[in-house]
């Protein structure tokens, strides 16, 4: 056996010292700088949105763009990922200068926060969270040049994504007319306790990411309105009335778990106070994050999961809202009070927009399709997204089963008729299937599913 020469010993010693000195950076890349920071970013942006009280459709937009930006950095870091540029409607490809000294996870985090900051009101709260991450990175000893390069690249990607976002018709829609309440029987009317005007009546005009148009999967019309007893529409309302009057504890728990009302107004005597919660889209982004953590995904996989789920939710809302303000259907609370029992109240507070189709049914089904595509089936989910709001965890054997529960929860809550749930699920499934067939996050020749 040959003895190693002095050159070999010197080289061995150099490598040993080198990797020992880089230990903190290696640990950081594998932990906070990657998937944990992206998951935390979505958690923090959720907290800010709850504080700012964004409606469910607008919240879906706020989730989508920052995660697209974070994902585009993952594409630069690993050739097996496929850019969304050139795939999403209007998202034009561009080239970025990528320096040799780069920390891709930091660039991804930067892109996420730079976009998020431009979409919320309470920027200071998000800046505070971002700066804590930046401070931790510096403490880990990342070289100044690498740090600065990474921030610069993240901002460049964020600028491109924001230029894309600014052309989706959101800002123009802020000046559109409010929804006009119709006088015809069977049309939506504002509901108690605060009789809020219909939110986002022009959401159908927002540019979708992958749908050809908001009406691509136009639902069948809702059941013909009638106040005659034993008519199909009357029986649908009677079904809501009877079920909500005889709820089991499990049904009540399901309804409360999936409430996801971002602004519930409580009334006690002459006192009114608001209770702010997560949105339906926020709940599903939370599920995506839980799945990423449970699967021990790295930061690139996590960015992929969050972006893909965000796309499903955003276009799901656009498709759903297209139908809501086409049919402008009366809510169960209004109908039942007028034609069955004037004192009846739903378990959940009725949201301020038309009934058909069910938003939870559409976006939950679309999101579950996206997540099943990425994580497979079965997939055990311990859903803790609502624990911050005083609700216990619920467990599911698949994303599909979670979505089905979210959909039926709207019947138990007394805020939807069954057709809105059934046809909402159909629409959501079509949205999810189109996303999977049309938008690819992996290069086929390099993908490792």
Short mmCIF file of N, CA, C and O in Angstrom, two decimals, residues 103-215:
data_model
loop_
_atom_site.label_atom_id
_atom_site.label_comp_id
_atom_site.label_asym_id
_atom_site.label_seq_id
_atom_site.Cartn_x
_atom_site.Cartn_y
_atom_site.Cartn_z
N UNK A 103 -26.33 33.33 -4.00
CA UNK A 103 -27.03 32.47 -3.04
C UNK A 103 -28.48 32.43 -3.49
O UNK A 103 -29.26 33.33 -3.18
N UNK A 104 -28.84 31.42 -4.26
CA UNK A 104 -30.17 31.36 -4.86
C UNK A 104 -31.32 31.40 -3.86
O UNK A 104 -32.34 32.07 -4.09
N UNK A 105 -31.21 30.69 -2.71
CA UNK A 105 -32.31 30.79 -1.73
C UNK A 105 -32.56 32.22 -1.27
O UNK A 105 -33.71 32.64 -1.12
N UNK A 106 -31.49 32.98 -1.03
CA UNK A 106 -31.65 34.38 -0.63
C UNK A 106 -32.29 35.19 -1.75
O UNK A 106 -33.16 36.03 -1.49
N UNK A 107 -31.89 34.96 -2.99
CA UNK A 107 -32.50 35.66 -4.11
C UNK A 107 -33.98 35.34 -4.21
O UNK A 107 -34.81 36.22 -4.50
N UNK A 108 -34.34 34.09 -3.95
CA UNK A 108 -35.74 33.67 -4.00
C UNK A 108 -36.57 34.36 -2.92
O UNK A 108 -37.68 34.85 -3.17
N UNK A 109 -36.02 34.40 -1.71
CA UNK A 109 -36.70 35.08 -0.61
C UNK A 109 -36.87 36.56 -0.91
O UNK A 109 -37.92 37.16 -0.67
N UNK A 110 -35.82 37.16 -1.46
CA UNK A 110 -35.87 38.58 -1.81
C UNK A 110 -36.97 38.85 -2.84
O UNK A 110 -37.76 39.79 -2.70
N UNK A 111 -37.02 38.02 -3.87
CA UNK A 111 -38.04 38.19 -4.91
C UNK A 111 -39.44 38.09 -4.31
O UNK A 111 -40.33 38.88 -4.65
N UNK A 112 -39.62 37.13 -3.42
CA UNK A 112 -40.92 36.94 -2.77
C UNK A 112 -41.35 38.21 -2.02
O UNK A 112 -42.46 38.72 -2.20
N UNK A 113 -40.47 38.70 -1.16
CA UNK A 113 -40.83 39.85 -0.33
C UNK A 113 -40.95 41.14 -1.15
O UNK A 113 -41.81 41.98 -0.88
N UNK A 114 -40.10 41.31 -2.14
CA UNK A 114 -40.16 42.53 -2.94
C UNK A 114 -41.49 42.64 -3.68
O UNK A 114 -42.05 43.73 -3.81
N UNK A 115 -42.01 41.54 -4.14
CA UNK A 115 -43.33 41.55 -4.79
C UNK A 115 -44.42 41.71 -3.75
O UNK A 115 -45.33 42.54 -3.91
N UNK A 116 -44.34 40.94 -2.68
CA UNK A 116 -45.36 41.02 -1.64
C UNK A 116 -45.54 42.41 -1.07
O UNK A 116 -46.66 42.86 -0.81
N UNK A 117 -44.44 43.11 -0.89
CA UNK A 117 -44.49 44.47 -0.32
C UNK A 117 -45.29 45.43 -1.19
O UNK A 117 -45.87 46.40 -0.68
N UNK A 118 -45.35 45.16 -2.48
CA UNK A 118 -46.06 46.06 -3.40
C UNK A 118 -47.53 45.71 -3.54
O UNK A 118 -48.28 46.42 -4.23
N UNK A 119 -47.96 44.65 -2.86
CA UNK A 119 -49.34 44.20 -2.99
C UNK A 119 -50.17 44.37 -1.73
O UNK A 119 -51.40 44.25 -1.78
N UNK A 120 -49.52 44.64 -0.59
CA UNK A 120 -50.25 44.80 0.67
C UNK A 120 -50.24 46.27 1.09
O UNK A 120 -49.52 47.09 0.52
N UNK A 121 -51.04 46.58 2.12
CA UNK A 121 -51.08 47.94 2.65
C UNK A 121 -50.05 48.13 3.77
O UNK A 121 -49.31 49.10 3.79
N UNK A 122 -50.02 47.18 4.70
CA UNK A 122 -49.15 47.29 5.87
C UNK A 122 -47.74 46.81 5.54
O UNK A 122 -47.28 45.76 6.01
N UNK A 123 -47.05 47.59 4.71
CA UNK A 123 -45.70 47.21 4.27
C UNK A 123 -44.74 47.08 5.45
O UNK A 123 -43.86 46.22 5.44
N UNK A 124 -44.91 47.92 6.45
CA UNK A 124 -43.98 47.92 7.58
C UNK A 124 -43.96 46.58 8.30
O UNK A 124 -42.91 46.12 8.76
N UNK A 125 -45.12 45.93 8.38
CA UNK A 125 -45.18 44.64 9.07
C UNK A 125 -44.43 43.57 8.28
O UNK A 125 -43.77 42.71 8.87
N UNK A 126 -44.51 43.63 6.96
CA UNK A 126 -43.81 42.65 6.14
C UNK A 126 -42.32 42.95 6.08
O UNK A 126 -41.49 42.03 6.07
N UNK A 127 -41.97 44.22 6.07
CA UNK A 127 -40.55 44.62 6.08
C UNK A 127 -39.88 44.12 7.35
O UNK A 127 -38.73 43.66 7.32
N UNK A 128 -40.59 44.22 8.45
CA UNK A 128 -40.04 43.76 9.73
C UNK A 128 -39.68 42.28 9.67
O UNK A 128 -38.61 41.87 10.13
N UNK A 129 -40.56 41.47 9.08
CA UNK A 129 -40.30 40.03 8.97
C UNK A 129 -39.14 39.77 8.00
O UNK A 129 -38.26 38.94 8.26
N UNK A 130 -39.14 40.48 6.87
CA UNK A 130 -38.08 40.30 5.89
C UNK A 130 -36.72 40.64 6.47
O UNK A 130 -35.73 39.91 6.28
N UNK A 131 -36.65 41.75 7.19
CA UNK A 131 -35.37 42.20 7.73
C UNK A 131 -34.82 41.24 8.78
O UNK A 131 -33.60 41.13 8.96
N UNK A 132 -35.69 40.53 9.48
CA UNK A 132 -35.23 39.52 10.43
C UNK A 132 -34.52 38.38 9.68
O UNK A 132 -33.50 37.86 10.14
N UNK A 133 -35.07 38.01 8.55
CA UNK A 133 -34.45 36.96 7.73
C UNK A 133 -33.10 37.44 7.20
O UNK A 133 -32.09 36.72 7.26
N UNK A 134 -33.07 38.66 6.69
CA UNK A 134 -31.81 39.21 6.18
C UNK A 134 -30.75 39.26 7.29
O UNK A 134 -29.57 38.96 7.06
N UNK A 135 -31.17 39.65 8.48
CA UNK A 135 -30.24 39.73 9.60
C UNK A 135 -29.67 38.35 9.94
O UNK A 135 -28.47 38.21 10.20
N UNK A 136 -30.53 37.34 9.93
CA UNK A 136 -30.08 35.98 10.22
C UNK A 136 -29.08 35.50 9.19
O UNK A 136 -28.10 34.81 9.50
N UNK A 137 -29.34 35.86 7.93
CA UNK A 137 -28.43 35.45 6.86
C UNK A 137 -27.03 36.06 7.08
O UNK A 137 -26.01 35.38 6.96
N UNK A 138 -26.99 37.32 7.41
CA UNK A 138 -25.71 37.99 7.65
C UNK A 138 -24.97 37.38 8.83
O UNK A 138 -23.74 37.26 8.81
N UNK A 139 -25.72 36.99 9.84
CA UNK A 139 -25.09 36.39 11.01
C UNK A 139 -24.44 35.04 10.67
O UNK A 139 -23.52 34.60 11.36
N UNK A 140 -24.95 34.40 9.64
CA UNK A 140 -24.41 33.10 9.25
C UNK A 140 -23.10 33.23 8.48
O UNK A 140 -22.48 32.23 8.13
N UNK A 141 -22.70 34.46 8.18
CA UNK A 141 -21.41 34.67 7.56
C UNK A 141 -21.39 34.63 6.05
O UNK A 141 -20.33 34.39 5.46
N UNK A 142 -22.52 34.88 5.40
CA UNK A 142 -22.53 34.90 3.95
C UNK A 142 -21.63 36.04 3.45
O UNK A 142 -21.69 37.15 3.98
N UNK A 143 -20.79 35.83 2.45
CA UNK A 143 -19.91 36.89 1.94
C UNK A 143 -20.71 38.08 1.43
O UNK A 143 -21.79 37.91 0.84
N UNK A 144 -20.18 39.28 1.62
CA UNK A 144 -20.88 40.50 1.22
C UNK A 144 -21.23 40.51 -0.26
O UNK A 144 -22.33 40.89 -0.65
N UNK A 145 -20.27 40.09 -1.09
CA UNK A 145 -20.52 40.11 -2.53
C UNK A 145 -21.65 39.16 -2.91
O UNK A 145 -22.52 39.49 -3.71
N UNK A 146 -21.64 38.00 -2.31
CA UNK A 146 -22.71 37.02 -2.56
C UNK A 146 -24.05 37.55 -2.09
O UNK A 146 -25.07 37.42 -2.78
N UNK A 147 -24.04 38.15 -0.92
CA UNK A 147 -25.27 38.73 -0.35
C UNK A 147 -25.83 39.80 -1.29
O UNK A 147 -27.02 39.79 -1.65
N UNK A 148 -24.99 40.73 -1.70
CA UNK A 148 -25.44 41.83 -2.55
C UNK A 148 -25.90 41.34 -3.92
O UNK A 148 -26.90 41.83 -4.46
N UNK A 149 -25.19 40.39 -4.49
CA UNK A 149 -25.59 39.82 -5.78
C UNK A 149 -26.97 39.16 -5.70
O UNK A 149 -27.80 39.28 -6.62
N UNK A 150 -27.18 38.45 -4.60
CA UNK A 150 -28.43 37.72 -4.43
C UNK A 150 -29.62 38.67 -4.28
O UNK A 150 -30.69 38.46 -4.87
N UNK A 151 -29.42 39.73 -3.49
CA UNK A 151 -30.47 40.74 -3.33
C UNK A 151 -30.78 41.40 -4.67
O UNK A 151 -31.95 41.60 -5.04
N UNK A 152 -29.72 41.70 -5.41
CA UNK A 152 -29.90 42.38 -6.70
C UNK A 152 -30.68 41.49 -7.68
O UNK A 152 -31.59 41.97 -8.38
N UNK A 153 -30.35 40.21 -7.74
CA UNK A 153 -31.05 39.30 -8.64
C UNK A 153 -32.51 39.16 -8.21
O UNK A 153 -33.43 39.17 -9.06
N UNK A 154 -32.75 39.02 -6.91
CA UNK A 154 -34.12 38.89 -6.41
C UNK A 154 -34.97 40.10 -6.78
O UNK A 154 -36.13 39.97 -7.19
N UNK A 155 -34.39 41.27 -6.67
CA UNK A 155 -35.12 42.50 -7.02
C UNK A 155 -35.38 42.59 -8.51
O UNK A 155 -36.44 43.07 -8.95
N UNK A 156 -34.43 42.13 -9.31
CA UNK A 156 -34.62 42.16 -10.76
C UNK A 156 -35.78 41.27 -11.18
O UNK A 156 -36.61 41.64 -12.02
N UNK A 157 -35.85 40.07 -10.59
CA UNK A 157 -36.96 39.16 -10.89
C UNK A 157 -38.28 39.75 -10.39
O UNK A 157 -39.30 39.68 -11.07
N UNK A 158 -38.24 40.33 -9.19
CA UNK A 158 -39.44 40.96 -8.64
C UNK A 158 -39.96 42.07 -9.55
O UNK A 158 -41.17 42.21 -9.77
N UNK A 159 -39.05 42.86 -10.10
CA UNK A 159 -39.44 43.96 -11.00
C UNK A 159 -40.15 43.40 -12.24
O UNK A 159 -41.15 43.96 -12.71
N UNK A 160 -39.63 42.30 -12.75
CA UNK A 160 -40.24 41.69 -13.94
C UNK A 160 -41.63 41.14 -13.63
O UNK A 160 -42.58 41.30 -14.41
N UNK A 161 -41.75 40.50 -12.48
CA UNK A 161 -43.05 39.93 -12.07
C UNK A 161 -44.05 41.05 -11.81
O UNK A 161 -45.23 40.94 -12.18
N UNK A 162 -43.61 42.12 -11.18
CA UNK A 162 -44.52 43.23 -10.91
C UNK A 162 -44.95 43.93 -12.20
O UNK A 162 -46.10 44.39 -12.31
N UNK A 163 -44.06 44.03 -13.17
CA UNK A 163 -44.44 44.60 -14.46
C UNK A 163 -45.54 43.75 -15.10
O UNK A 163 -46.47 44.27 -15.73
N UNK A 164 -45.41 42.45 -14.92
CA UNK A 164 -46.43 41.51 -15.39
C UNK A 164 -47.74 41.69 -14.63
O UNK A 164 -48.83 41.76 -15.22
N UNK A 165 -47.65 41.81 -13.31
CA UNK A 165 -48.84 41.95 -12.47
C UNK A 165 -49.61 43.23 -12.79
O UNK A 165 -50.85 43.24 -12.77
N UNK A 166 -48.91 44.28 -13.09
CA UNK A 166 -49.56 45.57 -13.33
C UNK A 166 -50.39 45.60 -14.60
O UNK A 166 -51.15 46.55 -14.82
N UNK A 167 -50.27 44.57 -15.42
CA UNK A 167 -51.05 44.51 -16.66
C UNK A 167 -52.23 43.54 -16.56
O UNK A 167 -52.83 43.19 -17.58
N UNK A 168 -52.59 43.11 -15.34
CA UNK A 168 -53.67 42.12 -15.20
C UNK A 168 -55.05 42.75 -15.02
O UNK A 168 -56.03 42.05 -14.76
N UNK A 169 -55.13 44.07 -15.12
CA UNK A 169 -56.39 44.83 -15.04
C UNK A 169 -56.89 45.04 -13.61
O UNK A 169 -57.99 45.58 -13.40
N UNK A 170 -56.09 44.65 -12.62
CA UNK A 170 -56.51 44.84 -11.23
C UNK A 170 -56.66 46.32 -10.90
O UNK A 170 -57.69 46.75 -10.36
N UNK A 171 -55.65 47.11 -11.18
CA UNK A 171 -55.70 48.52 -10.81
C UNK A 171 -56.80 49.26 -11.57
O UNK A 171 -57.48 50.13 -11.00
N UNK A 172 -57.01 48.91 -12.82
CA UNK A 172 -58.09 49.53 -13.57
C UNK A 172 -59.45 49.20 -12.97
O UNK A 172 -60.35 50.04 -12.91
N UNK A 173 -59.59 47.96 -12.49
CA UNK A 173 -60.89 47.53 -11.94
C UNK A 173 -61.24 48.23 -10.64
O UNK A 173 -62.40 48.21 -10.22
N UNK A 174 -60.25 48.87 -9.99
CA UNK A 174 -60.55 49.59 -8.75
C UNK A 174 -61.46 50.79 -9.00
O UNK A 174 -62.11 51.27 -8.07
N UNK A 175 -61.51 51.27 -10.22
CA UNK A 175 -62.33 52.44 -10.53
C UNK A 175 -63.65 52.07 -11.22
O UNK A 175 -64.43 52.95 -11.58
N UNK A 176 -63.90 50.77 -11.40
CA UNK A 176 -65.14 50.34 -12.04
C UNK A 176 -66.34 50.57 -11.11
O UNK A 176 -66.18 50.69 -9.89
N UNK A 177 -67.52 50.61 -11.68
CA UNK A 177 -68.74 50.86 -10.91
C UNK A 177 -69.01 49.75 -9.89
O UNK A 177 -68.67 48.59 -10.13
N UNK A 178 -69.65 50.11 -8.80
CA UNK A 178 -70.05 49.12 -7.80
C UNK A 178 -71.22 48.29 -8.36
O UNK A 178 -71.88 48.69 -9.32
N UNK A 179 -71.44 47.16 -7.74
CA UNK A 179 -72.54 46.31 -8.16
C UNK A 179 -73.88 46.98 -7.86
O UNK A 179 -74.10 47.50 -6.76
N UNK A 180 -74.76 46.98 -8.84
CA UNK A 180 -76.09 47.56 -8.67
C UNK A 180 -77.06 46.48 -8.22
O UNK A 180 -77.21 45.44 -8.89
N UNK A 181 -77.72 46.70 -7.11
CA UNK A 181 -78.67 45.73 -6.58
C UNK A 181 -79.89 45.67 -7.49
O UNK A 181 -80.51 46.69 -7.81
N UNK A 182 -80.24 44.48 -7.93
CA UNK A 182 -81.39 44.31 -8.81
C UNK A 182 -82.69 44.17 -8.01
O UNK A 182 -82.68 43.73 -6.87
N UNK A 183 -83.77 44.50 -8.66
CA UNK A 183 -85.08 44.44 -8.00
C UNK A 183 -85.83 43.14 -8.30
O UNK A 183 -86.82 42.84 -7.65
N UNK A 184 -85.33 42.38 -9.29
CA UNK A 184 -86.03 41.15 -9.65
C UNK A 184 -86.00 40.13 -8.52
O UNK A 184 -85.00 39.99 -7.82
N UNK A 185 -87.08 39.39 -8.38
CA UNK A 185 -87.13 38.32 -7.40
C UNK A 185 -86.08 37.26 -7.74
O UNK A 185 -85.84 36.97 -8.90
N UNK A 186 -85.47 36.74 -6.71
CA UNK A 186 -84.50 35.68 -6.91
C UNK A 186 -83.08 36.16 -7.10
O UNK A 186 -82.17 35.33 -7.23
N UNK A 187 -82.88 37.48 -7.14
CA UNK A 187 -81.52 37.99 -7.30
C UNK A 187 -80.92 38.32 -5.94
O UNK A 187 -81.63 38.55 -4.96
N UNK A 188 -79.61 38.36 -5.91
CA UNK A 188 -78.88 38.56 -4.66
C UNK A 188 -79.17 39.91 -4.02
O UNK A 188 -79.23 40.94 -4.71
N UNK A 189 -79.34 39.86 -2.72
CA UNK A 189 -79.53 41.06 -1.91
C UNK A 189 -78.50 41.04 -0.77
O UNK A 189 -78.17 39.98 -0.26
N UNK A 190 -77.99 42.20 -0.35
CA UNK A 190 -77.07 42.23 0.80
C UNK A 190 -77.70 41.59 2.02
O UNK A 190 -78.92 41.67 2.23
N UNK A 191 -76.88 40.94 2.82
CA UNK A 191 -77.38 40.17 3.97
C UNK A 191 -76.89 40.75 5.29
O UNK A 191 -75.89 41.46 5.35
N UNK A 192 -77.62 40.42 6.38
CA UNK A 192 -77.22 40.92 7.70
C UNK A 192 -75.91 40.29 8.15
O UNK A 192 -75.48 39.28 7.60
N UNK A 193 -75.22 40.88 9.14
CA UNK A 193 -75.72 41.99 9.96
C UNK A 193 -75.38 43.39 9.44
O UNK A 193 -75.93 44.36 9.89
N UNK A 194 -74.46 43.52 8.47
CA UNK A 194 -74.06 44.86 8.06
C UNK A 194 -74.46 45.18 6.61
O UNK A 194 -74.21 46.27 6.13
N UNK A 195 -75.08 44.21 5.93
CA UNK A 195 -75.61 44.46 4.58
C UNK A 195 -74.56 45.09 3.66
O UNK A 195 -74.80 46.09 3.00
N UNK A 196 -73.40 44.46 3.61
CA UNK A 196 -72.29 44.95 2.81
C UNK A 196 -72.58 44.81 1.32
O UNK A 196 -73.24 43.86 0.89
N UNK A 197 -72.10 45.74 0.53
CA UNK A 197 -72.27 45.68 -0.92
C UNK A 197 -71.49 44.50 -1.50
O UNK A 197 -70.55 43.99 -0.89
N UNK A 198 -71.89 44.05 -2.67
CA UNK A 198 -71.24 42.91 -3.30
C UNK A 198 -69.79 43.19 -3.63
O UNK A 198 -69.49 44.18 -4.31
N UNK A 199 -68.90 42.33 -3.18
CA UNK A 199 -67.47 42.58 -3.39
C UNK A 199 -67.00 42.03 -4.74
O UNK A 199 -67.46 41.01 -5.22
N UNK A 200 -66.10 42.75 -5.34
CA UNK A 200 -65.42 42.40 -6.58
C UNK A 200 -66.37 41.96 -7.70
O UNK A 200 -66.20 40.88 -8.29
N UNK A 201 -67.35 42.79 -8.04
CA UNK A 201 -68.26 42.41 -9.13
C UNK A 201 -67.60 42.34 -10.50
O UNK A 201 -68.17 41.77 -11.44
N UNK A 202 -66.39 42.89 -10.63
CA UNK A 202 -65.69 42.89 -11.91
C UNK A 202 -64.46 41.99 -11.91
O UNK A 202 -63.57 42.15 -12.76
N UNK A 203 -64.40 41.04 -10.99
CA UNK A 203 -63.23 40.17 -10.91
C UNK A 203 -63.06 39.33 -12.17
O UNK A 203 -61.96 38.89 -12.50
N UNK A 204 -64.12 39.12 -12.89
CA UNK A 204 -64.04 38.38 -14.14
C UNK A 204 -63.17 39.10 -15.18
O UNK A 204 -62.73 38.48 -16.15
N UNK A 205 -62.94 40.39 -14.98
CA UNK A 205 -62.13 41.16 -15.93
C UNK A 205 -60.63 41.05 -15.65
O UNK A 205 -59.82 41.54 -16.44
N UNK A 206 -60.26 40.42 -14.54
CA UNK A 206 -58.85 40.24 -14.23
C UNK A 206 -58.26 39.20 -15.17
O UNK A 206 -58.87 38.17 -15.43
N UNK A 207 -57.06 39.46 -15.68
CA UNK A 207 -56.42 38.51 -16.57
C UNK A 207 -56.10 37.20 -15.84
O UNK A 207 -55.41 37.22 -14.82
N UNK A 208 -56.58 36.08 -16.34
CA UNK A 208 -56.23 34.80 -15.71
C UNK A 208 -54.81 34.40 -16.07
O UNK A 208 -54.24 34.90 -17.04
N UNK A 209 -54.26 33.47 -15.32
CA UNK A 209 -52.92 32.98 -15.59
C UNK A 209 -52.89 31.96 -16.72
O UNK A 209 -52.01 31.99 -17.58
N UNK A 210 -53.85 31.04 -16.71
CA UNK A 210 -53.81 29.97 -17.71
C UNK A 210 -55.16 29.69 -18.36
O UNK A 210 -55.23 29.03 -19.39
N UNK A 211 -56.25 30.17 -17.79
CA UNK A 211 -57.54 30.05 -18.45
C UNK A 211 -57.54 30.88 -19.73
O UNK A 211 -56.92 31.94 -19.79
N UNK A 212 -58.26 30.42 -20.74
CA UNK A 212 -58.40 31.22 -21.95
C UNK A 212 -59.22 32.48 -21.67
O UNK A 212 -58.96 33.54 -22.24
N UNK A 213 -60.21 32.34 -20.79
CA UNK A 213 -61.04 33.46 -20.37
C UNK A 213 -61.72 33.09 -19.07
O UNK A 213 -61.74 31.91 -18.69
N UNK A 214 -62.31 34.07 -18.41
CA UNK A 214 -63.01 33.79 -17.15
C UNK A 214 -64.17 32.83 -17.37
O UNK A 214 -64.53 32.06 -16.47
N UNK A 215 -64.77 32.86 -18.56
CA UNK A 215 -65.95 32.05 -18.85
C UNK A 215 -65.61 30.74 -19.56
O UNK A 215 -66.50 30.08 -20.10
#
